[in-house]
PDB file of C-alpha atoms in Angstrom:
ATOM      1  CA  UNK A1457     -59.967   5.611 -12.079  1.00 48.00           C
ATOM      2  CA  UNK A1458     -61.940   8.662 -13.291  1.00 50.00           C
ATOM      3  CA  UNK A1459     -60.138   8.571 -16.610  1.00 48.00           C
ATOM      4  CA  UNK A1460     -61.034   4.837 -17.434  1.00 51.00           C
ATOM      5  CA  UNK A1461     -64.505   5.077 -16.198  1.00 56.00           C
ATOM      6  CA  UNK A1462     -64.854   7.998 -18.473  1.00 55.00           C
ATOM      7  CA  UNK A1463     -63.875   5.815 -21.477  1.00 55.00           C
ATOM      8  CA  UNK A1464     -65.964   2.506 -20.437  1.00 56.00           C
ATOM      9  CA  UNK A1465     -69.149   4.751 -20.662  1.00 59.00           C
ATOM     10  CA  UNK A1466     -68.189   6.258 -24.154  1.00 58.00           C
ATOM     11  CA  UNK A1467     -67.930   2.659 -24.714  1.00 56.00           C
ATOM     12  CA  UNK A1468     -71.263   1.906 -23.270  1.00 54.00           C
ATOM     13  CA  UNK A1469     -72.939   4.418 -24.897  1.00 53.00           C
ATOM     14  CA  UNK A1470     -71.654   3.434 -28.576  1.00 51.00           C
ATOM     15  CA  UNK A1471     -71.981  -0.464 -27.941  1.00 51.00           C
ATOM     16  CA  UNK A1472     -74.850  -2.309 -28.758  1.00 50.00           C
ATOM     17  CA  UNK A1473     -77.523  -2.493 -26.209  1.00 46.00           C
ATOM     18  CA  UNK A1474     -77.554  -6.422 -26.187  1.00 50.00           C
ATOM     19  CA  UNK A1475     -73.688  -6.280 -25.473  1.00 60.00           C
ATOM     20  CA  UNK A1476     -73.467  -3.850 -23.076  1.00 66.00           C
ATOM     21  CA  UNK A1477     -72.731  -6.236 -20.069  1.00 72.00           C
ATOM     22  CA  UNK A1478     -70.049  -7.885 -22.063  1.00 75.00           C
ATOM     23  CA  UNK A1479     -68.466  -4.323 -23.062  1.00 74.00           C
ATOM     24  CA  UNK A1480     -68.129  -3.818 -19.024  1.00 75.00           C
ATOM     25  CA  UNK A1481     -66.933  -7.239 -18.015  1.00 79.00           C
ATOM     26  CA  UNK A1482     -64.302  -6.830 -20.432  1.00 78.00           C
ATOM     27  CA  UNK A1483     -63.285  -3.332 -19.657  1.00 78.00           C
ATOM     28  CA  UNK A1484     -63.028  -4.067 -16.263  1.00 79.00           C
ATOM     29  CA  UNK A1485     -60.865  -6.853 -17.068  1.00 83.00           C
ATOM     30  CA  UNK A1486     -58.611  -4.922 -18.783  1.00 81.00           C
ATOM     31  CA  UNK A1487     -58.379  -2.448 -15.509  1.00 77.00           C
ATOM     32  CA  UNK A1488     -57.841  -5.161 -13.299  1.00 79.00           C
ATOM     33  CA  UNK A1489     -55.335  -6.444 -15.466  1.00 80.00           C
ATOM     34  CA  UNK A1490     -53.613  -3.239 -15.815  1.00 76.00           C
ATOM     35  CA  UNK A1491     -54.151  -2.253 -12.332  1.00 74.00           C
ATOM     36  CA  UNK A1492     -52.283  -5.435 -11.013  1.00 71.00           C
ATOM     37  CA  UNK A1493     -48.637  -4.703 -12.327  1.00 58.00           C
ATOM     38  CA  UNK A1494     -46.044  -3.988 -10.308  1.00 47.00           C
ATOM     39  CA  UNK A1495     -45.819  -0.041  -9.269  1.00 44.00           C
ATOM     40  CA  UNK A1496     -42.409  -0.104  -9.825  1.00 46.00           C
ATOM     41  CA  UNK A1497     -43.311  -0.548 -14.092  1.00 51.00           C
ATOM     42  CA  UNK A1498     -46.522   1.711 -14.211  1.00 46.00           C
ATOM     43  CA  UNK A1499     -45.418   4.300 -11.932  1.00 51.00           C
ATOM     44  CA  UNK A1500     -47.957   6.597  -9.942  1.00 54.00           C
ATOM     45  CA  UNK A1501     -51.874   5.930  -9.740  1.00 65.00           C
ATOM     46  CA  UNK A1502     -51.955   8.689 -12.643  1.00 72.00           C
ATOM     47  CA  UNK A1503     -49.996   6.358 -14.452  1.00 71.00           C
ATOM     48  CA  UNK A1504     -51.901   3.489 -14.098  1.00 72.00           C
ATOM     49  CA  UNK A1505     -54.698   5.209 -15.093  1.00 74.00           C
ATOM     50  CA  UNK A1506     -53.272   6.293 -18.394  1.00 76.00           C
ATOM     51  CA  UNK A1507     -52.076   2.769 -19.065  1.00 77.00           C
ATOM     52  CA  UNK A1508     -55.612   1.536 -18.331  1.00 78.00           C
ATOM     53  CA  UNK A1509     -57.209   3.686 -20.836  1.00 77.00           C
ATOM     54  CA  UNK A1510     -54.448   2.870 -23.345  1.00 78.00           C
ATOM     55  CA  UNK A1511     -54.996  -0.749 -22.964  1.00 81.00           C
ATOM     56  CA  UNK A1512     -58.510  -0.299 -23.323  1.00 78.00           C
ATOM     57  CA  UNK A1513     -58.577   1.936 -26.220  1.00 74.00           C
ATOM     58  CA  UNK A1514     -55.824  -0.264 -28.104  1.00 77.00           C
ATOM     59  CA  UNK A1515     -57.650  -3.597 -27.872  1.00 78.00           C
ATOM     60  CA  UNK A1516     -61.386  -2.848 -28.071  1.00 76.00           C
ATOM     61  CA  UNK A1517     -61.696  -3.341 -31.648  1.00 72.00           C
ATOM     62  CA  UNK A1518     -60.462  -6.833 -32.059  1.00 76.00           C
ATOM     63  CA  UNK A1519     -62.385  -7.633 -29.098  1.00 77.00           C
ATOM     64  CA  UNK A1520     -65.698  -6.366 -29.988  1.00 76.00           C
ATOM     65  CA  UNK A1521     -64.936  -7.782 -34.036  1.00 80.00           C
ATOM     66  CA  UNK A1522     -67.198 -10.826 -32.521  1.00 80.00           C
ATOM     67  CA  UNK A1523     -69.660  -8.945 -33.237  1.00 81.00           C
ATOM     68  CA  UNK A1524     -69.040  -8.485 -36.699  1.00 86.00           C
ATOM     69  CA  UNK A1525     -68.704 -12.290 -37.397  1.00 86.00           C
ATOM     70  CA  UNK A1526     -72.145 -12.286 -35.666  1.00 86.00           C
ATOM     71  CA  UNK A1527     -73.381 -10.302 -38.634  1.00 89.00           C
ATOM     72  CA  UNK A1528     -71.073 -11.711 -41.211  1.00 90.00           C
ATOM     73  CA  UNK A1529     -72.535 -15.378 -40.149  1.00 90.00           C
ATOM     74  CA  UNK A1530     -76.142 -13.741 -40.500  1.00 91.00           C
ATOM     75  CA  UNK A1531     -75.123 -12.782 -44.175  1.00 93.00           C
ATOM     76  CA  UNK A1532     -73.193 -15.616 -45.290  1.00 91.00           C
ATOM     77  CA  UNK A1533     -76.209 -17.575 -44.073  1.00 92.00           C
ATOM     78  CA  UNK A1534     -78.426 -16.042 -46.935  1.00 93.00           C
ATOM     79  CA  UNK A1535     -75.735 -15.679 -49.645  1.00 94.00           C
ATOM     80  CA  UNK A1536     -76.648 -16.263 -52.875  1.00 90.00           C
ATOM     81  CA  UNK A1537     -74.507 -18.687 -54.764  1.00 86.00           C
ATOM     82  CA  UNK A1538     -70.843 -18.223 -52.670  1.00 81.00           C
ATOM     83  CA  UNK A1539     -70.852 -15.314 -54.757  1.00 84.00           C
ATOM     84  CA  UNK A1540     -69.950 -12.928 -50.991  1.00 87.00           C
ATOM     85  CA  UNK A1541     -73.320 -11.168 -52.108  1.00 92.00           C
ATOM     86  CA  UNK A1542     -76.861 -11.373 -50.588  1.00 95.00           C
ATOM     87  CA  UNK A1543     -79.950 -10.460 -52.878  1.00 95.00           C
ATOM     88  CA  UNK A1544     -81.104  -7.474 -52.172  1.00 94.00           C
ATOM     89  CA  UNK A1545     -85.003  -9.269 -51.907  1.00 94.00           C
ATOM     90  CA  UNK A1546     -83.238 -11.288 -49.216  1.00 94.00           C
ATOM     91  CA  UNK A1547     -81.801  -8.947 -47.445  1.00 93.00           C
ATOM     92  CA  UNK A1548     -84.880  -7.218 -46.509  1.00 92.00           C
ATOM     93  CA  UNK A1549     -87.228 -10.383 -45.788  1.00 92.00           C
ATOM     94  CA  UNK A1550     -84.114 -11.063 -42.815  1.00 88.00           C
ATOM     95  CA  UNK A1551     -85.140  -7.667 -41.849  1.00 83.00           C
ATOM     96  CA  UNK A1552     -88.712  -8.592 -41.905  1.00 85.00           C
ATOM     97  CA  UNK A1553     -88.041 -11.910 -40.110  1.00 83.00           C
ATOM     98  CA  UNK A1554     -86.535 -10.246 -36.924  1.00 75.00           C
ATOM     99  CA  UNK A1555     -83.200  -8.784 -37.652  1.00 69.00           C
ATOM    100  CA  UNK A1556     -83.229  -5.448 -37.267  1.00 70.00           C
ATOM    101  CA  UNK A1557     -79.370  -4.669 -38.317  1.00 74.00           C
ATOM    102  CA  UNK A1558     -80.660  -5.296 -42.495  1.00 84.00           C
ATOM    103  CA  UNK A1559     -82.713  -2.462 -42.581  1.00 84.00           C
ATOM    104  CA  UNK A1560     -80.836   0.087 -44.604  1.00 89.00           C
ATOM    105  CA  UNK A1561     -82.345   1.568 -47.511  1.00 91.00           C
ATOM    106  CA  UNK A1562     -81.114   1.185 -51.204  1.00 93.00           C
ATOM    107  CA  UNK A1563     -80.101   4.500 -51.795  1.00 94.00           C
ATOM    108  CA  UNK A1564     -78.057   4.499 -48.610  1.00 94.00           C
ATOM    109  CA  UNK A1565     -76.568   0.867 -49.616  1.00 94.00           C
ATOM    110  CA  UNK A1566     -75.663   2.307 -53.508  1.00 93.00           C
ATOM    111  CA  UNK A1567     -73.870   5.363 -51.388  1.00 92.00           C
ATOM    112  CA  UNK A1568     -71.329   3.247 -49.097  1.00 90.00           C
ATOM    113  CA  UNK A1569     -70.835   1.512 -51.843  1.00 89.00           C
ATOM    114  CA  UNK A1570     -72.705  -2.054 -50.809  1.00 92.00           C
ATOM    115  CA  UNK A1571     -75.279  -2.389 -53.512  1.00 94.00           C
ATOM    116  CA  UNK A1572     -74.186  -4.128 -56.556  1.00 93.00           C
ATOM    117  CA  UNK A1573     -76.384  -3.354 -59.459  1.00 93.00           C
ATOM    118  CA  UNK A1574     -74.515  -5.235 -61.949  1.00 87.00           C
ATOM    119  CA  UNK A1575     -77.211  -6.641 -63.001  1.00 89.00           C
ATOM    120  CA  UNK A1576     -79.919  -4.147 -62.580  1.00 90.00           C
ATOM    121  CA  UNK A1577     -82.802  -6.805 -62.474  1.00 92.00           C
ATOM    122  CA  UNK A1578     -81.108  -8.508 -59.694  1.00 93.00           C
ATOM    123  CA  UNK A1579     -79.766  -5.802 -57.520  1.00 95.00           C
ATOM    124  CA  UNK A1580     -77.795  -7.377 -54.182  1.00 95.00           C
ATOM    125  CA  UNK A1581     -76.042  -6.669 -51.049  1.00 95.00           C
ATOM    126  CA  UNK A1582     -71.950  -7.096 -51.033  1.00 92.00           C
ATOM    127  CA  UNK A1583     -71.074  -8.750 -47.696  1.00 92.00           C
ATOM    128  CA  UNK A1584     -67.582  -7.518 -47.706  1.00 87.00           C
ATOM    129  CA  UNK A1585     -68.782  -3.896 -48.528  1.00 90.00           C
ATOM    130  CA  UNK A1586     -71.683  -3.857 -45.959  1.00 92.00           C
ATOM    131  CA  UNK A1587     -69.842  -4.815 -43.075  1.00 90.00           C
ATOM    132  CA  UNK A1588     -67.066  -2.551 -43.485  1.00 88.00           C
ATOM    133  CA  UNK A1589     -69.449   0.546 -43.944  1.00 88.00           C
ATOM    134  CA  UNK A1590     -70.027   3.200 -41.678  1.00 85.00           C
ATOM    135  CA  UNK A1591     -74.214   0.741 -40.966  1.00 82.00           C
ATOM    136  CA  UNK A1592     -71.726  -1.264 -38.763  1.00 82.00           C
ATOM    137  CA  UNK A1593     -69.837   1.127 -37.139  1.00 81.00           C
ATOM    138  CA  UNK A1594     -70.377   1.316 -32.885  1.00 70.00           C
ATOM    139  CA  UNK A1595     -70.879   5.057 -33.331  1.00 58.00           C
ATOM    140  CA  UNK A1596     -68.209   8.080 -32.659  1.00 57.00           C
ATOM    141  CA  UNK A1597     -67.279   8.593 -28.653  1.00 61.00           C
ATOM    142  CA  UNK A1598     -64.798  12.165 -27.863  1.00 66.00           C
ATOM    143  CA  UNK A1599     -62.184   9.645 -29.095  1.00 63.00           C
ATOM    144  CA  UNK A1600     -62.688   7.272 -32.125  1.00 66.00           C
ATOM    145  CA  UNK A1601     -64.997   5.558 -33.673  1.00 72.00           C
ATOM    146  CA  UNK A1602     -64.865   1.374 -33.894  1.00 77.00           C
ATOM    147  CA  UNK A1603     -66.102  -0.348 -37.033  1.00 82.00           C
ATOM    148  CA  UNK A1604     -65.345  -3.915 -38.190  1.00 85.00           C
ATOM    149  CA  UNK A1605     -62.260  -4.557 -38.963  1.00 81.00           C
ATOM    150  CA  UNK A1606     -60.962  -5.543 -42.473  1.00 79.00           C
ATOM    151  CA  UNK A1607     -60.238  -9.167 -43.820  1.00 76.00           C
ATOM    152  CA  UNK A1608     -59.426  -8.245 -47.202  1.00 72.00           C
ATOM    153  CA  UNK A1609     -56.312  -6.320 -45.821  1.00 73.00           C
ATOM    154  CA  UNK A1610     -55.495 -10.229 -44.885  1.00 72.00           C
ATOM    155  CA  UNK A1611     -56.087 -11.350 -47.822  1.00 77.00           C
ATOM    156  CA  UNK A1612     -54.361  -8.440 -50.521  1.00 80.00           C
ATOM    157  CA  UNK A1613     -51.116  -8.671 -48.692  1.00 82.00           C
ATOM    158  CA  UNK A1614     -50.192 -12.081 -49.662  1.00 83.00           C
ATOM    159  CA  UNK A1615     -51.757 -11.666 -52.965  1.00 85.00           C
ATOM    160  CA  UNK A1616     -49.406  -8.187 -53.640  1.00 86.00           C
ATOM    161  CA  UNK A1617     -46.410 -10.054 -52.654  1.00 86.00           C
ATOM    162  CA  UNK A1618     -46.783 -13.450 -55.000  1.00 87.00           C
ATOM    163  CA  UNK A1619     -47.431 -10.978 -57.665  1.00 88.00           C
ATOM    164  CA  UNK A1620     -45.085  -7.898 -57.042  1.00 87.00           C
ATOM    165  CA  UNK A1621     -47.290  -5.870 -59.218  1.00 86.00           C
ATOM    166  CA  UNK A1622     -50.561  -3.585 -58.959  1.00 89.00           C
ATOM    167  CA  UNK A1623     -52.163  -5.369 -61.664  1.00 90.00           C
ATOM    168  CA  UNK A1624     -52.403  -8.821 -63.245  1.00 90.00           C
ATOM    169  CA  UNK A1625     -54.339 -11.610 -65.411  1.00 92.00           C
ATOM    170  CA  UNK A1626     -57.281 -12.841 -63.690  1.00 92.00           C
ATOM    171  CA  UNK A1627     -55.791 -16.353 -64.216  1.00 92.00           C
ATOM    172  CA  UNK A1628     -52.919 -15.458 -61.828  1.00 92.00           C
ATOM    173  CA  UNK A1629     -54.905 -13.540 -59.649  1.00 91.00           C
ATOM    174  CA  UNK A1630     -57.422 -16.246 -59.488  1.00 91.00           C
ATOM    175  CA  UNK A1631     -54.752 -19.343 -58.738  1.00 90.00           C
ATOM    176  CA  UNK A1632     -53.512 -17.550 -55.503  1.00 89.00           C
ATOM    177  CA  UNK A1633     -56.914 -16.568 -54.539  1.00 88.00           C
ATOM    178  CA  UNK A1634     -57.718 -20.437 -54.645  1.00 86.00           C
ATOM    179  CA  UNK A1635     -54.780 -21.249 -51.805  1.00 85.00           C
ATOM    180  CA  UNK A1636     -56.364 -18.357 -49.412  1.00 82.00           C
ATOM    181  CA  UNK A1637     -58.136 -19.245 -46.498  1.00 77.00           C
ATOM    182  CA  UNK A1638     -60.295 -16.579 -44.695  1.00 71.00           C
ATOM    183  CA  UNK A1639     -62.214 -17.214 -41.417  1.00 66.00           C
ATOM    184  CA  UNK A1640     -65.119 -18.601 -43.300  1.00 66.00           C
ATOM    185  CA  UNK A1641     -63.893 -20.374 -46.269  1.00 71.00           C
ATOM    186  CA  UNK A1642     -61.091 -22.919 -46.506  1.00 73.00           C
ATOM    187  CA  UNK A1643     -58.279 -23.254 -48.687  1.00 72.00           C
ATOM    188  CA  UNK A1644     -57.774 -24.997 -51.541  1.00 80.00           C
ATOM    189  CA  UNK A1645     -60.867 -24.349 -52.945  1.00 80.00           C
ATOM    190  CA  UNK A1646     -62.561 -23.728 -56.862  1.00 80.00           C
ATOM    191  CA  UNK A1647     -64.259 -20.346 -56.687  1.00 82.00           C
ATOM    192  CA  UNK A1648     -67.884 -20.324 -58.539  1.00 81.00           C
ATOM    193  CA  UNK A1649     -67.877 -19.885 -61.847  1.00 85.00           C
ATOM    194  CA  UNK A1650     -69.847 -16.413 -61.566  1.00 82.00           C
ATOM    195  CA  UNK A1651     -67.285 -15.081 -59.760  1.00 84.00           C
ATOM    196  CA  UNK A1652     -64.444 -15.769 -62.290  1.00 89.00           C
ATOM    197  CA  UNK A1653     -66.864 -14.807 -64.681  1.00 91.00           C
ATOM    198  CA  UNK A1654     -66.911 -11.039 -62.966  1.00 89.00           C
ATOM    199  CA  UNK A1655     -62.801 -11.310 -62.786  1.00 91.00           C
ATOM    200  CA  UNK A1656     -62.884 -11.782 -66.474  1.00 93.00           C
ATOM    201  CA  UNK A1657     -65.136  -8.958 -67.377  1.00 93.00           C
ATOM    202  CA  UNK A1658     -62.951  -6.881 -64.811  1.00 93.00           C
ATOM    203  CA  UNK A1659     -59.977  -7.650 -67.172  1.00 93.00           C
ATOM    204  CA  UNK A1660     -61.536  -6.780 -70.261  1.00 93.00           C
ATOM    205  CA  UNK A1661     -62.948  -3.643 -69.049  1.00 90.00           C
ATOM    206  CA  UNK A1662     -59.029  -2.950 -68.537  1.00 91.00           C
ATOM    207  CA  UNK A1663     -57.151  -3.964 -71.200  1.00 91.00           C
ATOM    208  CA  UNK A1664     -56.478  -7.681 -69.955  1.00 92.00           C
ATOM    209  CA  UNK A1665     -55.174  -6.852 -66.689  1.00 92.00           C
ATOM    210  CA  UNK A1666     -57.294  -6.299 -63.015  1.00 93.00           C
ATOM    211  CA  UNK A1667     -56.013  -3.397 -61.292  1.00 92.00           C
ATOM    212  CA  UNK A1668     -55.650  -4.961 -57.355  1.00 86.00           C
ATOM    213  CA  UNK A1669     -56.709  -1.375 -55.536  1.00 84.00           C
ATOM    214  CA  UNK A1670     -59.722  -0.310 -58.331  1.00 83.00           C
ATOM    215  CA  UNK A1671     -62.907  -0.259 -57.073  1.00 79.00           C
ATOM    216  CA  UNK A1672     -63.829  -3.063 -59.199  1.00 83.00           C
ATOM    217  CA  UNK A1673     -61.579  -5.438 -58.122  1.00 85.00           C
ATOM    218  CA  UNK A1674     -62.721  -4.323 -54.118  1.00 78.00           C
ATOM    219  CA  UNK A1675     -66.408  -4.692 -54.636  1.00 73.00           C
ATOM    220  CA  UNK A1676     -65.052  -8.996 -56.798  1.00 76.00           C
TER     221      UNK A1676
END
């Protein structure tokens, strides 16, 4: 229909030049899909069409999220430490090597909030951070933009339920953050000393406690 066609091109447009084949395969899968119910449940070809674009619209982000691990897998590849942070000297030399999607500048990264500076001698890139920024976002269309999707909202829901609180001890904090499994660690597992290490300055800088939903405890 004119209406979906419409959307698979905003789609086109905003996707990633070396996925653009995949973007229309799947698209047109989703038409097909759509199109192949009974007329009795869609209704008219209007109908159809509307359900088409709905479809469409409603699952292209998880479906394009491969792309995301693409770059997550690129990143975790150079971490430094299994600290979830890249060095900021690293970063840049994958640039240099070929990979054109680590090219942002440091003043950009401090703005979206990606560049950890901690330790000002040792500046690096926060993996979380950097993929959820606006750098990996497909670009705006007439409709909405896509942009990786989050896996700390995975992660913070089971942690706010076992502690029913917005803050905490880093001990507790870090004993149910041991049992959580994410798509590219497994669980149980001992988290690196440098990273309790930042928990604990996190509670001292408040009193004893690490507010869940500071910015702090977002960029741990």
């Amino acid at each position: 229909s004119e209406a979906t066609q419409e959307l698979l091109e905003d789609l086109q447009r905003s996707s990633r030049s070396a996925h653009v084949k995949e973007t229309q395969r799947w698209a047109r899968s989703v038409q097909q899909e759509v199109f192949g119910a009974s007329a009795a449940e869609l209704g008219s070809g209007f109908g159809r069409s509307v359900r088409a674009v709905e479809e469409v619209m409603d699952r292209y982000g998880p479906w394009q999220d491969y792309e995301c691990q693409a770059i997550k897998a690129d990143l975790v590849a150079i971490e430094w430490n299994g600290t979830g942070r890249v060095r900021l000297q690293d970063f840049y030399a994958a640039a240099m090597q070929g990979n054109h999607l680590f090219s942002e500048n440091k003043d950009y990264l401090r703005e979206i909030g990606a560049l950890d500076e901690s330790e000002p001698s040792r500046p690096s890139v926060l993996i979380p951070n950097f993929l959820l920024s606006p750098a990996n976002c497909l670009g705006g269309t007439r409709l909405y933009s896509v942009c990786c999707l989050s896996e700390c909202e995975g992660l913070y829901r089971p942690l706010e339920e076992h502690l029913g609180a917005p803050e905490a001890p880093p001990e507790r904090i870090l004993a149910i953050v041991g049992r959580l499994a994410s798509s590219s660690v497994a669980a149980p597992r001992a988290l690196p000393a440098d990273l309790r290490s930042r928990l604990q300055d996190i509670a001292e800088h408040h009193g004893g406690l690490v507010p869940l939903h500071g910015r702090l405890f977002a960029q741990w």
